[in-house]
PDB file of C-alpha atoms in Angstrom:
ATOM      1  CA  LEU A   1       0.000   0.000   0.000  1.00  0.00           C
ATOM      2  CA  LEU A   2       1.373   3.412  -0.992  1.00  0.00           C
ATOM      3  CA  GLU A   3      -1.321   5.635   0.487  1.00  0.00           C
ATOM      4  CA  ASN A   4      -4.964   5.962   1.493  1.00  0.00           C
ATOM      5  CA  ILE A   5      -6.540   9.118   0.082  1.00  0.00           C
ATOM      6  CA  PRO A   6      -9.732  10.343   1.794  1.00  0.00           C
ATOM      7  CA  VAL A   7     -12.567  11.087  -0.636  1.00  0.00           C
ATOM      8  CA  SER A   8     -15.466  11.617   1.737  1.00  0.00           C
ATOM      9  CA  SER A   9     -16.502  10.690   5.256  1.00  0.00           C
ATOM     10  CA  THR A  10     -17.498   7.251   3.981  1.00  0.00           C
ATOM     11  CA  SER A  11     -14.979   6.500   1.236  1.00  0.00           C
ATOM     12  CA  PHE A  12     -11.314   6.583   0.297  1.00  0.00           C
ATOM     13  CA  VAL A  13      -8.951   5.675  -2.530  1.00  0.00           C
ATOM     14  CA  ALA A  14      -6.395   2.988  -1.732  1.00  0.00           C
ATOM     15  CA  ARG A  15      -3.330   3.331  -3.960  1.00  0.00           C
ATOM     16  CA  PHE A  16      -1.210   0.223  -4.355  1.00  0.00           C
ATOM     17  CA  GLY A  17       2.215  -0.154  -5.919  1.00  0.00           C
ATOM     18  CA  LEU A  18       3.045  -2.674  -8.629  1.00  0.00           C
ATOM     19  CA  PRO A  19       6.214  -4.790  -8.664  1.00  0.00           C
ATOM     20  CA  ASP A  20       7.387  -3.079 -11.864  1.00  0.00           C
ATOM     21  CA  LYS A  21       7.209   0.705 -11.569  1.00  0.00           C
ATOM     22  CA  GLU A  22       7.493   1.089 -15.347  1.00  0.00           C
ATOM     23  CA  LYS A  23       4.427  -0.979 -16.212  1.00  0.00           C
ATOM     24  CA  GLY A  24       0.689  -0.465 -15.842  1.00  0.00           C
ATOM     25  CA  LEU A  25      -1.726  -2.941 -14.295  1.00  0.00           C
ATOM     26  CA  GLY A  26      -2.670  -4.416 -17.690  1.00  0.00           C
ATOM     27  CA  LEU A  27      -6.205  -5.247 -16.603  1.00  0.00           C
ATOM     28  CA  SER A  28      -9.083  -5.540 -19.062  1.00  0.00           C
ATOM     29  CA  THR A  29     -11.425  -2.535 -19.071  1.00  0.00           C
ATOM     30  CA  CYS A  30     -14.284  -2.988 -16.553  1.00  0.00           C
ATOM     31  CA  ALA A  31     -12.704  -6.142 -15.109  1.00  0.00           C
ATOM     32  CA  CYS A  32     -12.348  -6.465 -11.356  1.00  0.00           C
ATOM     33  CA  LEU A  33      -9.697  -7.866  -9.073  1.00  0.00           C
ATOM     34  CA  LEU A  34     -10.240 -10.205  -6.166  1.00  0.00           C
ATOM     35  CA  ALA A  35      -8.532  -8.744  -3.102  1.00  0.00           C
ATOM     36  CA  GLY A  36      -7.619 -11.098  -0.301  1.00  0.00           C
ATOM     37  CA  ALA A  37      -6.253 -10.351   3.141  1.00  0.00           C
ATOM     38  CA  LYS A  38      -5.763 -12.101   6.456  1.00  0.00           C
ATOM     39  CA  VAL A  39      -7.933 -10.118   8.851  1.00  0.00           C
ATOM     40  CA  ASP A  40      -7.554 -10.467  12.604  1.00  0.00           C
ATOM     41  CA  GLY A  41     -10.284 -12.629  14.103  1.00  0.00           C
ATOM     42  CA  GLU A  42     -11.060 -14.365  10.826  1.00  0.00           C
ATOM     43  CA  GLU A  43     -10.000 -17.970  10.310  1.00  0.00           C
ATOM     44  CA  ASP A  44     -10.132 -17.783   6.524  1.00  0.00           C
ATOM     45  CA  MET A  45      -8.781 -15.116   4.206  1.00  0.00           C
ATOM     46  CA  VAL A  46     -11.330 -12.356   3.556  1.00  0.00           C
ATOM     47  CA  ILE A  47     -11.888 -11.903  -0.200  1.00  0.00           C
ATOM     48  CA  ARG A  48     -13.749  -9.056  -1.914  1.00  0.00           C
ATOM     49  CA  PRO A  49     -14.004  -7.910  -5.571  1.00  0.00           C
ATOM     50  CA  TYR A  50     -12.853  -4.396  -6.493  1.00  0.00           C
ATOM     51  CA  THR A  51     -12.683  -2.658  -9.867  1.00  0.00           C
ATOM     52  CA  PRO A  52      -9.776  -0.191 -10.162  1.00  0.00           C
ATOM     53  CA  ILE A  53     -10.692   3.380 -11.075  1.00  0.00           C
ATOM     54  CA  SER A  54      -7.224   4.013 -12.494  1.00  0.00           C
ATOM     55  CA  THR A  55      -6.277   3.007 -16.040  1.00  0.00           C
ATOM     56  CA  ASN A  56      -3.476   1.006 -17.613  1.00  0.00           C
ATOM     57  CA  GLU A  57      -1.823   4.315 -18.512  1.00  0.00           C
ATOM     58  CA  ASP A  58      -0.879   4.730 -14.849  1.00  0.00           C
ATOM     59  CA  LYS A  59       2.576   3.237 -14.429  1.00  0.00           C
ATOM     60  CA  GLY A  60       3.627   1.446 -11.267  1.00  0.00           C
ATOM     61  CA  THR A  61       0.392   1.978  -9.339  1.00  0.00           C
ATOM     62  CA  PHE A  62      -3.346   1.313  -9.369  1.00  0.00           C
ATOM     63  CA  ASP A  63      -6.214   2.852  -7.401  1.00  0.00           C
ATOM     64  CA  LEU A  64      -9.226   1.273  -5.723  1.00  0.00           C
ATOM     65  CA  LEU A  65     -12.204   3.402  -4.680  1.00  0.00           C
ATOM     66  CA  ILE A  66     -13.512   1.871  -1.457  1.00  0.00           C
ATOM     67  CA  LYS A  67     -16.555   2.632   0.649  1.00  0.00           C
ATOM     68  CA  LYS A  68     -16.228   2.087   4.378  1.00  0.00           C
ATOM     69  CA  TYR A  69     -18.941   0.030   6.036  1.00  0.00           C
ATOM     70  CA  PRO A  70     -19.214  -0.208   9.854  1.00  0.00           C
ATOM     71  CA  ASP A  71     -19.307  -4.006   9.675  1.00  0.00           C
ATOM     72  CA  GLY A  72     -17.240  -4.344   6.483  1.00  0.00           C
ATOM     73  CA  LYS A  73     -14.337  -6.666   7.199  1.00  0.00           C
ATOM     74  CA  MET A  74     -12.249  -5.814   4.145  1.00  0.00           C
ATOM     75  CA  SER A  75     -13.107  -2.106   3.943  1.00  0.00           C
ATOM     76  CA  SER A  76     -12.295  -1.670   7.647  1.00  0.00           C
ATOM     77  CA  TYR A  77      -9.047  -3.577   7.219  1.00  0.00           C
ATOM     78  CA  LEU A  78      -7.986  -1.493   4.223  1.00  0.00           C
ATOM     79  CA  SER A  79      -8.985   1.829   5.788  1.00  0.00           C
ATOM     80  CA  ASN A  80      -6.755   1.086   8.783  1.00  0.00           C
ATOM     81  CA  LEU A  81      -3.715   0.051   6.761  1.00  0.00           C
ATOM     82  CA  LYS A  82      -0.612   2.218   6.867  1.00  0.00           C
ATOM     83  CA  PRO A  83       1.707   2.699   3.865  1.00  0.00           C
ATOM     84  CA  SER A  84       4.194  -0.138   3.707  1.00  0.00           C
ATOM     85  CA  SER A  85       6.531  -1.796   1.239  1.00  0.00           C
ATOM     86  CA  ASP A  86       5.398  -5.181   2.517  1.00  0.00           C
ATOM     87  CA  PRO A  87       2.751  -7.064   0.496  1.00  0.00           C
ATOM     88  CA  VAL A  88      -0.342  -6.758   2.711  1.00  0.00           C
ATOM     89  CA  VAL A  89      -3.085  -7.650   0.211  1.00  0.00           C
ATOM     90  CA  ALA A  90      -3.142 -10.432  -2.378  1.00  0.00           C
ATOM     91  CA  PHE A  91      -4.772  -9.668  -5.739  1.00  0.00           C
ATOM     92  CA  LYS A  92      -6.063 -12.077  -8.360  1.00  0.00           C
ATOM     93  CA  HIS A  93      -7.906 -11.695 -11.647  1.00  0.00           C
ATOM     94  CA  ILE A  94     -10.263 -14.387 -12.989  1.00  0.00           C
ATOM     95  CA  PRO A  95     -11.883 -14.522 -16.469  1.00  0.00           C
ATOM     96  CA  PHE A  96     -15.421 -14.595 -14.995  1.00  0.00           C
ATOM     97  CA  ASN A  97     -14.935 -10.993 -13.945  1.00  0.00           C
ATOM     98  CA  VAL A  98     -14.799  -9.747 -17.561  1.00  0.00           C
ATOM     99  CA  LYS A  99     -18.411  -9.174 -18.639  1.00  0.00           C
ATOM    100  CA  ILE A 100     -17.830  -7.175 -21.818  1.00  0.00           C
ATOM    101  CA  GLN A 101     -14.521  -6.066 -23.253  1.00  0.00           C
ATOM    102  CA  TYR A 102     -13.596  -2.674 -24.644  1.00  0.00           C
ATOM    103  CA  PRO A 103     -13.897  -1.670 -27.442  1.00  0.00           C
ATOM    104  CA  PHE A 104     -17.566  -2.384 -26.765  1.00  0.00           C
ATOM    105  CA  LYS A 105     -19.690  -3.651 -29.617  1.00  0.00           C
ATOM    106  CA  SER A 106     -20.836  -0.734 -31.716  1.00  0.00           C
ATOM    107  CA  SER A 107     -23.827   0.985 -30.160  1.00  0.00           C
ATOM    108  CA  LYS A 108     -25.066   4.533 -30.540  1.00  0.00           C
ATOM    109  CA  ASN A 109     -26.456   4.695 -27.015  1.00  0.00           C
ATOM    110  CA  ILE A 110     -25.082   3.354 -23.736  1.00  0.00           C
ATOM    111  CA  LEU A 111     -26.991   3.567 -20.461  1.00  0.00           C
ATOM    112  CA  MET A 112     -25.082   2.965 -17.245  1.00  0.00           C
ATOM    113  CA  ILE A 113     -27.068   2.151 -14.104  1.00  0.00           C
ATOM    114  CA  ALA A 114     -25.000   2.059 -10.928  1.00  0.00           C
ATOM    115  CA  GLY A 115     -25.576   2.002  -7.195  1.00  0.00           C
ATOM    116  CA  GLY A 116     -22.961   2.757  -4.535  1.00  0.00           C
ATOM    117  CA  THR A 117     -19.600   1.136  -5.263  1.00  0.00           C
ATOM    118  CA  GLY A 118     -21.080  -0.214  -8.497  1.00  0.00           C
ATOM    119  CA  ILE A 119     -19.815   3.031 -10.023  1.00  0.00           C
ATOM    120  CA  THR A 120     -16.244   1.670 -10.317  1.00  0.00           C
ATOM    121  CA  PRO A 121     -16.620  -0.392 -13.531  1.00  0.00           C
ATOM    122  CA  MET A 122     -18.592   2.508 -15.020  1.00  0.00           C
ATOM    123  CA  ILE A 123     -15.643   4.810 -14.331  1.00  0.00           C
ATOM    124  CA  GLN A 124     -13.397   2.323 -16.140  1.00  0.00           C
ATOM    125  CA  ALA A 125     -15.777   2.284 -19.119  1.00  0.00           C
ATOM    126  CA  LEU A 126     -16.037   6.076 -19.137  1.00  0.00           C
ATOM    127  CA  HIS A 127     -12.248   6.437 -19.134  1.00  0.00           C
ATOM    128  CA  ALA A 128     -12.220   4.372 -22.338  1.00  0.00           C
ATOM    129  CA  LEU A 129     -15.300   5.833 -24.049  1.00  0.00           C
ATOM    130  CA  LEU A 130     -14.618   9.482 -23.320  1.00  0.00           C
ATOM    131  CA  GLY A 131     -10.935   9.091 -24.104  1.00  0.00           C
ATOM    132  CA  GLU A 132     -11.690   8.128 -27.692  1.00  0.00           C
ATOM    133  CA  GLU A 133     -11.004  10.552 -30.501  1.00  0.00           C
ATOM    134  CA  ALA A 134     -14.270  12.164 -31.562  1.00  0.00           C
ATOM    135  CA  SER A 135     -13.653  11.187 -35.180  1.00  0.00           C
ATOM    136  CA  SER A 136     -13.455   7.468 -34.333  1.00  0.00           C
ATOM    137  CA  ARG A 137     -16.146   7.350 -31.643  1.00  0.00           C
ATOM    138  CA  THR A 138     -19.141   5.178 -32.566  1.00  0.00           C
ATOM    139  CA  THR A 139     -21.111   5.799 -29.374  1.00  0.00           C
ATOM    140  CA  GLU A 140     -23.104   9.008 -29.665  1.00  0.00           C
ATOM    141  CA  LYS A 141     -24.631   9.252 -26.195  1.00  0.00           C
ATOM    142  CA  VAL A 142     -23.703   7.853 -22.773  1.00  0.00           C
ATOM    143  CA  LYS A 143     -26.126   8.354 -19.887  1.00  0.00           C
ATOM    144  CA  LEU A 144     -25.366   7.471 -16.259  1.00  0.00           C
ATOM    145  CA  LEU A 145     -28.091   6.944 -13.664  1.00  0.00           C
ATOM    146  CA  TYR A 146     -26.226   6.737 -10.366  1.00  0.00           C
ATOM    147  CA  GLY A 147     -27.987   5.861  -7.124  1.00  0.00           C
ATOM    148  CA  SER A 148     -26.587   6.967  -3.758  1.00  0.00           C
ATOM    149  CA  ARG A 149     -28.076   7.510  -0.316  1.00  0.00           C
ATOM    150  CA  THR A 150     -27.196  11.202   0.079  1.00  0.00           C
ATOM    151  CA  ALA A 151     -25.277  13.903  -1.793  1.00  0.00           C
ATOM    152  CA  ASP A 152     -22.305  13.417   0.544  1.00  0.00           C
ATOM    153  CA  ASP A 153     -22.295   9.731  -0.318  1.00  0.00           C
ATOM    154  CA  ILE A 154     -21.728  10.073  -4.085  1.00  0.00           C
ATOM    155  CA  LEU A 155     -18.502   8.229  -4.900  1.00  0.00           C
ATOM    156  CA  GLY A 156     -16.263   9.714  -7.577  1.00  0.00           C
ATOM    157  CA  GLU A 157     -18.529  12.749  -7.892  1.00  0.00           C
ATOM    158  CA  ASP A 158     -15.834  15.249  -8.910  1.00  0.00           C
ATOM    159  CA  MET A 159     -14.573  13.028 -11.726  1.00  0.00           C
ATOM    160  CA  ILE A 160     -18.061  12.181 -12.976  1.00  0.00           C
ATOM    161  CA  ASN A 161     -19.302  15.762 -12.896  1.00  0.00           C
ATOM    162  CA  HIS A 162     -16.139  16.978 -14.627  1.00  0.00           C
ATOM    163  CA  TRP A 163     -16.801  14.606 -17.521  1.00  0.00           C
ATOM    164  CA  ALA A 164     -20.436  15.741 -17.666  1.00  0.00           C
ATOM    165  CA  ALA A 165     -19.326  19.397 -17.816  1.00  0.00           C
ATOM    166  CA  THR A 166     -16.509  19.028 -20.339  1.00  0.00           C
ATOM    167  CA  GLN A 167     -18.050  16.364 -22.610  1.00  0.00           C
ATOM    168  CA  SER A 168     -21.728  17.247 -22.383  1.00  0.00           C
ATOM    169  CA  ASP A 169     -22.227  16.501 -26.080  1.00  0.00           C
ATOM    170  CA  VAL A 170     -21.613  12.816 -25.307  1.00  0.00           C
ATOM    171  CA  PHE A 171     -22.046  12.211 -21.577  1.00  0.00           C
ATOM    172  CA  SER A 172     -24.656  13.156 -18.989  1.00  0.00           C
ATOM    173  CA  VAL A 173     -25.419  12.001 -15.447  1.00  0.00           C
ATOM    174  CA  THR A 174     -28.367  12.005 -13.074  1.00  0.00           C
ATOM    175  CA  HIS A 175     -27.625  11.374  -9.404  1.00  0.00           C
ATOM    176  CA  VAL A 176     -30.562   9.616  -7.748  1.00  0.00           C
ATOM    177  CA  LEU A 177     -30.591  10.097  -3.962  1.00  0.00           C
ATOM    178  CA  SER A 178     -32.747   7.849  -1.809  1.00  0.00           C
ATOM    179  CA  ASN A 179     -32.171   9.378   1.635  1.00  0.00           C
ATOM    180  CA  GLU A 180     -31.292  13.026   1.023  1.00  0.00           C
ATOM    181  CA  ASP A 181     -33.282  15.333   3.325  1.00  0.00           C
ATOM    182  CA  ASP A 182     -31.998  18.681   2.030  1.00  0.00           C
ATOM    183  CA  GLU A 183     -34.821  19.658  -0.338  1.00  0.00           C
ATOM    184  CA  ALA A 184     -32.975  22.839  -1.334  1.00  0.00           C
ATOM    185  CA  LEU A 185     -30.318  20.717  -3.054  1.00  0.00           C
ATOM    186  CA  PHE A 186     -32.849  19.385  -5.540  1.00  0.00           C
ATOM    187  CA  GLU A 187     -33.899  22.935  -6.379  1.00  0.00           C
ATOM    188  CA  LYS A 188     -30.307  24.090  -6.894  1.00  0.00           C
ATOM    189  CA  ARG A 189     -29.052  21.181  -8.998  1.00  0.00           C
ATOM    190  CA  THR A 190     -30.759  19.839 -12.091  1.00  0.00           C
ATOM    191  CA  ASP A 191     -28.589  16.699 -12.023  1.00  0.00           C
ATOM    192  CA  LEU A 192     -30.189  15.482  -8.761  1.00  0.00           C
ATOM    193  CA  LYS A 193     -33.365  13.434  -8.391  1.00  0.00           C
ATOM    194  CA  LYS A 194     -34.901  12.115  -5.195  1.00  0.00           C
ATOM    195  CA  GLY A 195     -35.947   8.502  -4.775  1.00  0.00           C
ATOM    196  CA  PHE A 196     -34.823   5.415  -6.664  1.00  0.00           C
ATOM    197  CA  ILE A 197     -33.930   4.506 -10.230  1.00  0.00           C
ATOM    198  CA  ASN A 198     -37.256   3.602 -11.839  1.00  0.00           C
ATOM    199  CA  ARG A 199     -39.092   3.175 -15.127  1.00  0.00           C
ATOM    200  CA  GLU A 200     -39.782   6.887 -15.490  1.00  0.00           C
ATOM    201  CA  LEU A 201     -36.128   7.880 -15.099  1.00  0.00           C
ATOM    202  CA  ILE A 202     -34.964   5.232 -17.555  1.00  0.00           C
ATOM    203  CA  SER A 203     -37.616   6.196 -20.121  1.00  0.00           C
ATOM    204  CA  GLU A 204     -36.750   9.891 -19.780  1.00  0.00           C
ATOM    205  CA  SER A 205     -33.038   9.230 -20.136  1.00  0.00           C
ATOM    206  CA  PHE A 206     -32.735   6.542 -22.760  1.00  0.00           C
ATOM    207  CA  PRO A 207     -34.114   5.155 -26.036  1.00  0.00           C
ATOM    208  CA  GLY A 208     -36.312   2.066 -26.009  1.00  0.00           C
ATOM    209  CA  PRO A 209     -35.213  -1.527 -26.696  1.00  0.00           C
ATOM    210  CA  GLU A 210     -36.008  -1.218 -30.396  1.00  0.00           C
ATOM    211  CA  GLU A 211     -33.104   1.234 -30.769  1.00  0.00           C
ATOM    212  CA  ASP A 212     -29.330   0.632 -30.954  1.00  0.00           C
ATOM    213  CA  VAL A 213     -28.604   0.387 -27.224  1.00  0.00           C
ATOM    214  CA  LEU A 214     -26.421  -1.200 -24.551  1.00  0.00           C
ATOM    215  CA  ILE A 215     -27.144  -1.108 -20.812  1.00  0.00           C
ATOM    216  CA  PHE A 216     -24.506  -1.706 -18.110  1.00  0.00           C
ATOM    217  CA  VAL A 217     -25.715  -2.468 -14.577  1.00  0.00           C
ATOM    218  CA  CYS A 218     -23.669  -2.691 -11.365  1.00  0.00           C
ATOM    219  CA  GLY A 219     -24.603  -2.286  -7.720  1.00  0.00           C
ATOM    220  CA  PRO A 220     -25.860  -4.124  -4.642  1.00  0.00           C
ATOM    221  CA  PRO A 221     -28.081  -7.234  -4.979  1.00  0.00           C
ATOM    222  CA  PRO A 222     -31.365  -5.335  -4.481  1.00  0.00           C
ATOM    223  CA  LEU A 223     -30.544  -3.154  -7.498  1.00  0.00           C
ATOM    224  CA  TYR A 224     -29.900  -6.201  -9.708  1.00  0.00           C
ATOM    225  CA  ASN A 225     -33.026  -7.940  -8.463  1.00  0.00           C
ATOM    226  CA  ALA A 226     -35.237  -4.933  -9.138  1.00  0.00           C
ATOM    227  CA  LEU A 227     -33.829  -3.909 -12.499  1.00  0.00           C
ATOM    228  CA  CYS A 228     -32.386  -6.894 -14.345  1.00  0.00           C
ATOM    229  CA  GLY A 229     -32.267 -10.043 -12.197  1.00  0.00           C
ATOM    230  CA  PRO A 230     -29.378 -11.604 -10.218  1.00  0.00           C
ATOM    231  CA  ARG A 231     -25.836 -10.803 -11.331  1.00  0.00           C
ATOM    232  CA  ASP A 232     -24.914 -14.456 -11.912  1.00  0.00           C
ATOM    233  CA  GLN A 233     -27.845 -15.095 -14.267  1.00  0.00           C
ATOM    234  CA  LYS A 234     -27.476 -14.046 -17.899  1.00  0.00           C
ATOM    235  CA  GLU A 235     -31.246 -13.971 -18.363  1.00  0.00           C
ATOM    236  CA  VAL A 236     -32.711 -10.481 -17.924  1.00  0.00           C
ATOM    237  CA  SER A 237     -35.708 -10.103 -15.611  1.00  0.00           C
ATOM    238  CA  GLY A 238     -37.074  -7.288 -13.472  1.00  0.00           C
ATOM    239  CA  LEU A 239     -37.880  -3.794 -14.726  1.00  0.00           C
ATOM    240  CA  LEU A 240     -35.575  -3.824 -17.763  1.00  0.00           C
ATOM    241  CA  ALA A 241     -37.171  -7.037 -19.017  1.00  0.00           C
ATOM    242  CA  GLU A 242     -40.621  -5.541 -18.488  1.00  0.00           C
ATOM    243  CA  MET A 243     -39.518  -2.583 -20.615  1.00  0.00           C
ATOM    244  CA  GLY A 244     -38.463  -4.950 -23.400  1.00  0.00           C
ATOM    245  CA  TYR A 245     -34.661  -4.988 -23.081  1.00  0.00           C
ATOM    246  CA  ASN A 246     -32.981  -8.390 -23.557  1.00  0.00           C
ATOM    247  CA  GLU A 247     -29.787 -10.212 -22.608  1.00  0.00           C
ATOM    248  CA  GLU A 248     -28.024  -9.051 -25.791  1.00  0.00           C
ATOM    249  CA  GLN A 249     -28.519  -5.461 -24.616  1.00  0.00           C
ATOM    250  CA  VAL A 250     -28.064  -5.737 -20.827  1.00  0.00           C
ATOM    251  CA  TYR A 251     -24.715  -6.530 -19.178  1.00  0.00           C
ATOM    252  CA  LYS A 252     -24.505  -7.224 -15.457  1.00  0.00           C
ATOM    253  CA  PHE A 253     -21.101  -6.298 -14.029  1.00  0.00           C
TER     254      PHE A 253
END
């Protein structure tokens, strides 16, 4: 571990060093790593999946955006780590964790639906999509619907909002806040909505299933169950299926 960088009261970026300082991580876009650590009080190694928010252009390091949970064994362990040259976390990549590889199949419209830490593979995809030369870009519009509890809980907000401001011809975002009590915020910011990601928001934001579309989904189990069905099942169910989208259009990260 090289450093822990605070992002908010509930999240931080853990920056790890690579054995070769001249090389990048070399991980497939949107793929995750399995992080394993021996945590005090646990008989077995604690293992959790994380998708780096850095890119392969970063040499010698990679970054993980991590949300701290009061009862989270791995997040608590990582948040308490001090910089050290000793290997304190084991990382492994498995093929199952690559759902769709960049360059993504040609599609004019991409909808990203994320909840909480499910934003991390979307950040990877956005690095790739928005880094393309305009002349070679086949995707015309990318829309992100990002669910968080409160405005203070939005992970990666500065990066996301910067992309929305500087590449508004391609990318837009709506932050959907389930537990935000400050009503004045919703009056000040047009990119905020109160409640949950639902049929109305998707219909307002995105073309129907008869159009040239791809949908990426990542978040906690309740989000998968409500919108597209369990992560480990290719079949699409839930709201997106009711709206007519199919398994060739919906990818569960």
